[in-house]
Amino acid sequence: HLADSLSFSGRKVVAAWAAVPFPALRGCSLPDSLSAFQHQVPWQPLSSCREQEGSCCFAQSVVLRGISKGHLRCPAKQPSSALHAWESSEQVLQHYLHTLFPGALSTCHLLEQPCSTPPPYPQFFSPLLSREGFLLDQPPGSSSAGAVESIPVLAALQASPALHRLLCSLPQQLGSLRLRSFPSFFSAGVEEEDFQEALESLRTLAQCYQLGSGAEEEADSD
């Protein structure tokens, strides 16, 4: 249902992205943490598509968890950027998304509860991470070091041009198959005409994720 709400103008697919953990310094504010990523996104692709050059998407839903309202602003610090001028963490994140993805439909949610990482969750974290999953200035001493118990996470679902190349590659790879070599296709009731029609549907879907396409112009006009 969430993917459907982010898909319009013929689009049906979204890509997943995440920052695990979200790179936030311990004791630092959310605006300061996001300010370090003014020109690049802080997450990495989880879907099998390459990260697009530059920041661009048609629609997205972003969730940040593990950041409390106390991380909004550092004590006794004057606003040093537009992100520091907002009164709530939700407004900070929403402004950040609109700045990084102008013109995109963006929704965001903040949850104070972090993601727990109890055993058997693998402890592959950097020694510069605190037990609460925040970045430290220097590794803790052996007496205070311990397993990471929870982490803040930033995750996103996006309908973005990054999916164009992936969707284009699917009909190319499938079109090279010799269906006669796979009799199970026909025994399952798949007709070659239906197969070719499915490939054409994939090509049409891929074009909906291309920048400058008619679908994009239609979405902009809406």
CSV table of C-alpha atoms in Angstrom, one decimal:
chain,number,residue,atom,x,y,z
A,1,HIS,CA,0.0,0.0,0.0
A,2,LEU,CA,2.9,2.4,0.7
A,3,ALA,CA,4.5,1.6,-2.6
A,4,ASP,CA,1.2,2.3,-4.3
A,5,SER,CA,0.9,5.7,-2.6
A,6,LEU,CA,4.3,6.7,-4.0
A,7,SER,CA,3.5,5.5,-7.5
A,8,PHE,CA,1.7,7.6,-10.1
A,9,SER,CA,1.9,8.4,-13.8
A,10,GLY,CA,2.2,4.7,-14.7
A,11,ARG,CA,4.9,3.9,-12.1
A,12,LYS,CA,4.5,0.8,-10.0
A,13,VAL,CA,7.9,0.2,-8.4
A,14,VAL,CA,9.9,1.8,-5.6
A,15,ALA,CA,13.4,1.4,-4.4
A,16,ALA,CA,14.6,0.9,-0.8
A,17,TRP,CA,17.4,2.9,0.8
A,18,ALA,CA,18.8,3.0,4.4
A,19,ALA,CA,21.5,4.3,6.6
A,20,VAL,CA,22.3,1.6,9.2
A,21,PRO,CA,23.1,3.2,11.5
A,22,PHE,CA,22.2,6.8,10.8
A,23,PRO,CA,25.5,8.7,11.2
A,24,ALA,CA,24.8,11.1,14.1
A,25,LEU,CA,27.4,12.3,16.6
A,26,ARG,CA,26.6,11.7,20.3
A,27,GLY,CA,25.3,14.9,21.9
A,28,CYS,CA,24.9,16.7,18.6
A,29,SER,CA,21.6,18.0,17.2
A,30,LEU,CA,19.6,16.6,14.3
A,31,PRO,CA,20.1,19.8,12.2
A,32,ASP,CA,23.9,19.5,12.7
A,33,SER,CA,23.8,15.8,11.7
A,34,LEU,CA,21.8,16.5,8.5
A,35,SER,CA,23.9,19.5,7.7
A,36,ALA,CA,26.8,17.2,7.0
A,37,PHE,CA,24.8,15.7,4.1
A,38,GLN,CA,23.7,18.9,2.3
A,39,HIS,CA,25.0,17.7,-1.1
A,40,GLN,CA,24.6,13.9,-0.8
A,41,VAL,CA,22.1,11.5,0.7
A,42,PRO,CA,23.1,9.8,3.9
A,43,TRP,CA,21.7,6.4,2.9
A,44,GLN,CA,22.8,3.5,0.6
A,45,PRO,CA,20.7,1.5,-1.8
A,46,LEU,CA,19.2,-1.7,-0.5
A,47,SER,CA,17.5,-2.5,-3.8
A,48,SER,CA,19.4,-3.9,-6.8
A,49,CYS,CA,19.8,-0.6,-8.5
A,50,ARG,CA,22.7,1.8,-8.7
A,51,GLU,CA,22.6,5.1,-6.8
A,52,GLN,CA,21.7,7.8,-9.2
A,53,GLU,CA,24.0,10.7,-9.9
A,54,GLY,CA,22.7,13.8,-8.0
A,55,SER,CA,19.6,13.9,-5.9
A,56,CYS,CA,16.4,13.3,-7.7
A,57,CYS,CA,13.2,11.4,-7.1
A,58,PHE,CA,9.5,11.6,-8.0
A,59,ALA,CA,8.1,10.6,-4.6
A,60,GLN,CA,9.5,9.2,-1.3
A,61,SER,CA,8.6,8.2,2.2
A,62,VAL,CA,11.3,8.6,4.8
A,63,VAL,CA,11.4,7.3,8.4
A,64,LEU,CA,14.0,8.3,10.9
A,65,ARG,CA,14.0,6.4,14.2
A,66,GLY,CA,16.2,6.6,17.3
A,67,ILE,CA,16.5,10.4,17.4
A,68,SER,CA,14.7,12.0,20.3
A,69,LYS,CA,13.2,15.5,20.5
A,70,GLY,CA,16.2,16.5,22.7
A,71,HIS,CA,18.4,16.2,19.6
A,72,LEU,CA,16.7,19.1,17.9
A,73,ARG,CA,19.2,21.8,18.9
A,74,CYS,CA,22.5,21.9,20.8
A,75,PRO,CA,22.2,23.9,24.0
A,76,ALA,CA,23.0,27.6,23.8
A,77,LYS,CA,23.7,27.5,20.1
A,78,GLN,CA,22.4,30.1,17.7
A,79,PRO,CA,20.8,28.9,14.4
A,80,SER,CA,23.7,28.5,12.0
A,81,SER,CA,21.6,27.3,9.0
A,82,ALA,CA,18.1,27.1,7.7
A,83,LEU,CA,17.8,23.6,9.3
A,84,HIS,CA,18.5,25.1,12.8
A,85,ALA,CA,15.6,27.5,12.5
A,86,TRP,CA,12.8,25.0,12.7
A,87,GLU,CA,11.0,24.2,16.0
A,88,SER,CA,10.4,20.5,15.6
A,89,SER,CA,12.4,17.5,14.4
A,90,GLU,CA,9.7,16.7,11.9
A,91,GLN,CA,10.0,20.1,10.4
A,92,VAL,CA,13.8,19.8,10.2
A,93,LEU,CA,13.7,16.5,8.3
A,94,GLN,CA,10.9,17.8,6.0
A,95,HIS,CA,12.9,20.9,5.2
A,96,TYR,CA,16.0,18.8,4.5
A,97,LEU,CA,14.1,16.5,2.1
A,98,HIS,CA,12.6,19.5,0.2
A,99,THR,CA,16.0,21.1,-0.1
A,100,LEU,CA,17.7,17.9,-1.3
A,101,PHE,CA,14.8,16.8,-3.5
A,102,PRO,CA,13.0,19.9,-4.7
A,103,GLY,CA,9.7,19.3,-6.4
A,104,ALA,CA,9.4,15.7,-5.1
A,105,LEU,CA,6.5,14.5,-3.1
A,106,SER,CA,8.1,13.8,0.3
A,107,THR,CA,6.6,12.5,3.5
A,108,CYS,CA,8.6,11.8,6.7
A,109,HIS,CA,8.0,10.2,10.0
A,110,LEU,CA,10.2,10.3,13.2
A,111,LEU,CA,10.1,7.6,15.9
A,112,GLU,CA,12.0,8.1,19.1
A,113,GLN,CA,12.5,4.4,19.7
A,114,PRO,CA,15.7,3.1,18.1
A,115,CYS,CA,16.3,-0.2,16.4
A,116,SER,CA,17.4,-2.8,19.0
A,117,THR,CA,20.5,-4.8,18.1
A,118,PRO,CA,20.5,-7.6,20.7
A,119,PRO,CA,22.2,-11.0,20.1
A,120,PRO,CA,22.2,-12.7,17.6
A,121,TYR,CA,22.4,-9.3,15.7
A,122,PRO,CA,26.0,-9.2,14.3
A,123,GLN,CA,28.3,-6.8,15.9
A,124,PHE,CA,29.9,-5.5,12.8
A,125,PHE,CA,29.9,-1.9,14.0
A,126,SER,CA,32.8,0.5,14.1
A,127,PRO,CA,34.6,1.0,17.5
A,128,LEU,CA,33.7,4.6,17.2
A,129,LEU,CA,30.0,3.8,17.9
A,130,SER,CA,28.5,4.1,21.3
A,131,ARG,CA,26.2,1.5,22.9
A,132,GLU,CA,23.3,3.7,21.7
A,133,GLY,CA,24.6,3.8,18.1
A,134,PHE,CA,25.9,7.3,18.1
A,135,LEU,CA,29.3,8.3,16.7
A,136,LEU,CA,32.1,9.1,19.2
A,137,ASP,CA,35.0,11.5,18.8
A,138,GLN,CA,37.4,8.7,19.8
A,139,PRO,CA,37.1,5.0,20.7
A,140,PRO,CA,36.0,4.3,24.2
A,141,GLY,CA,38.3,2.8,26.8
A,142,SER,CA,38.3,-0.9,27.4
A,143,SER,CA,36.3,-0.5,30.6
A,144,SER,CA,33.4,1.4,28.9
A,145,ALA,CA,33.5,-0.5,25.6
A,146,GLY,CA,30.6,-2.9,25.0
A,147,ALA,CA,28.3,-4.3,22.4
A,148,VAL,CA,26.1,-1.8,20.5
A,149,GLU,CA,22.6,-2.2,22.0
A,150,SER,CA,20.6,0.0,19.7
A,151,ILE,CA,21.1,2.2,16.6
A,152,PRO,CA,19.3,5.1,15.0
A,153,VAL,CA,18.2,4.2,11.4
A,154,LEU,CA,17.2,6.4,8.5
A,155,ALA,CA,15.2,4.5,5.8
A,156,ALA,CA,13.5,5.5,2.6
A,157,LEU,CA,11.3,4.2,-0.1
A,158,GLN,CA,11.6,6.1,-3.4
A,159,ALA,CA,10.1,6.2,-6.8
A,160,SER,CA,13.3,7.5,-8.5
A,161,PRO,CA,15.1,7.6,-11.9
A,162,ALA,CA,17.6,5.1,-10.4
A,163,LEU,CA,15.1,2.4,-11.2
A,164,HIS,CA,15.1,3.2,-14.9
A,165,ARG,CA,18.4,1.3,-15.7
A,166,LEU,CA,17.3,-1.7,-13.6
A,167,LEU,CA,13.9,-2.0,-15.3
A,168,CYS,CA,15.5,-1.5,-18.7
A,169,SER,CA,17.9,-4.4,-18.1
A,170,LEU,CA,15.1,-6.9,-17.2
A,171,PRO,CA,13.5,-7.1,-20.6
A,172,GLN,CA,16.9,-7.2,-22.2
A,173,GLN,CA,18.0,-10.2,-20.2
A,174,LEU,CA,14.7,-12.0,-20.4
A,175,GLY,CA,14.4,-11.3,-24.1
A,176,SER,CA,17.6,-13.2,-24.8
A,177,LEU,CA,16.0,-16.5,-23.4
A,178,ARG,CA,15.1,-19.2,-25.8
A,179,LEU,CA,11.7,-20.2,-24.5
A,180,ARG,CA,11.8,-23.5,-26.5
A,181,SER,CA,14.7,-24.5,-24.2
A,182,PHE,CA,12.3,-24.3,-21.2
A,183,PRO,CA,9.3,-26.5,-21.8
A,184,SER,CA,8.1,-25.9,-18.3
A,185,PHE,CA,7.1,-22.4,-19.4
A,186,PHE,CA,4.5,-23.9,-21.8
A,187,SER,CA,3.5,-26.7,-19.5
A,188,ALA,CA,2.6,-24.0,-17.0
A,189,GLY,CA,0.3,-22.3,-19.5
A,190,VAL,CA,2.6,-19.5,-20.6
A,191,GLU,CA,2.1,-18.6,-24.2
A,192,GLU,CA,5.0,-16.9,-26.1
A,193,GLU,CA,2.7,-14.1,-27.1
A,194,ASP,CA,1.9,-13.4,-23.5
A,195,PHE,CA,5.6,-13.5,-22.7
A,196,GLN,CA,6.4,-10.9,-25.3
A,197,GLU,CA,3.6,-8.8,-24.1
A,198,ALA,CA,5.0,-8.9,-20.6
A,199,LEU,CA,8.4,-7.8,-21.9
A,200,GLU,CA,6.8,-4.8,-23.7
A,201,SER,CA,5.0,-3.9,-20.4
A,202,LEU,CA,8.4,-3.9,-18.7
A,203,ARG,CA,9.9,-1.6,-21.3
A,204,THR,CA,6.9,0.8,-21.0
A,205,LEU,CA,7.3,0.8,-17.2
A,206,ALA,CA,11.0,1.6,-17.4
A,207,GLN,CA,10.3,4.6,-19.5
A,208,CYS,CA,8.1,6.0,-16.7
A,209,TYR,CA,11.2,6.3,-14.6
A,210,GLN,CA,13.3,8.2,-17.2
A,211,LEU,CA,13.9,11.9,-16.6
A,212,GLY,CA,12.2,14.1,-19.1
A,213,SER,CA,9.6,11.4,-20.0
A,214,GLY,CA,6.1,12.2,-20.7
A,215,ALA,CA,5.1,10.7,-17.4
A,216,GLU,CA,7.3,13.1,-15.5
A,217,GLU,CA,5.9,16.1,-17.4
A,218,GLU,CA,2.4,14.9,-16.5
A,219,ALA,CA,3.3,14.5,-12.9
A,220,ASP,CA,4.8,18.1,-12.8
A,221,SER,CA,1.6,19.5,-14.4
A,222,ASP,CA,-0.5,17.8,-11.7
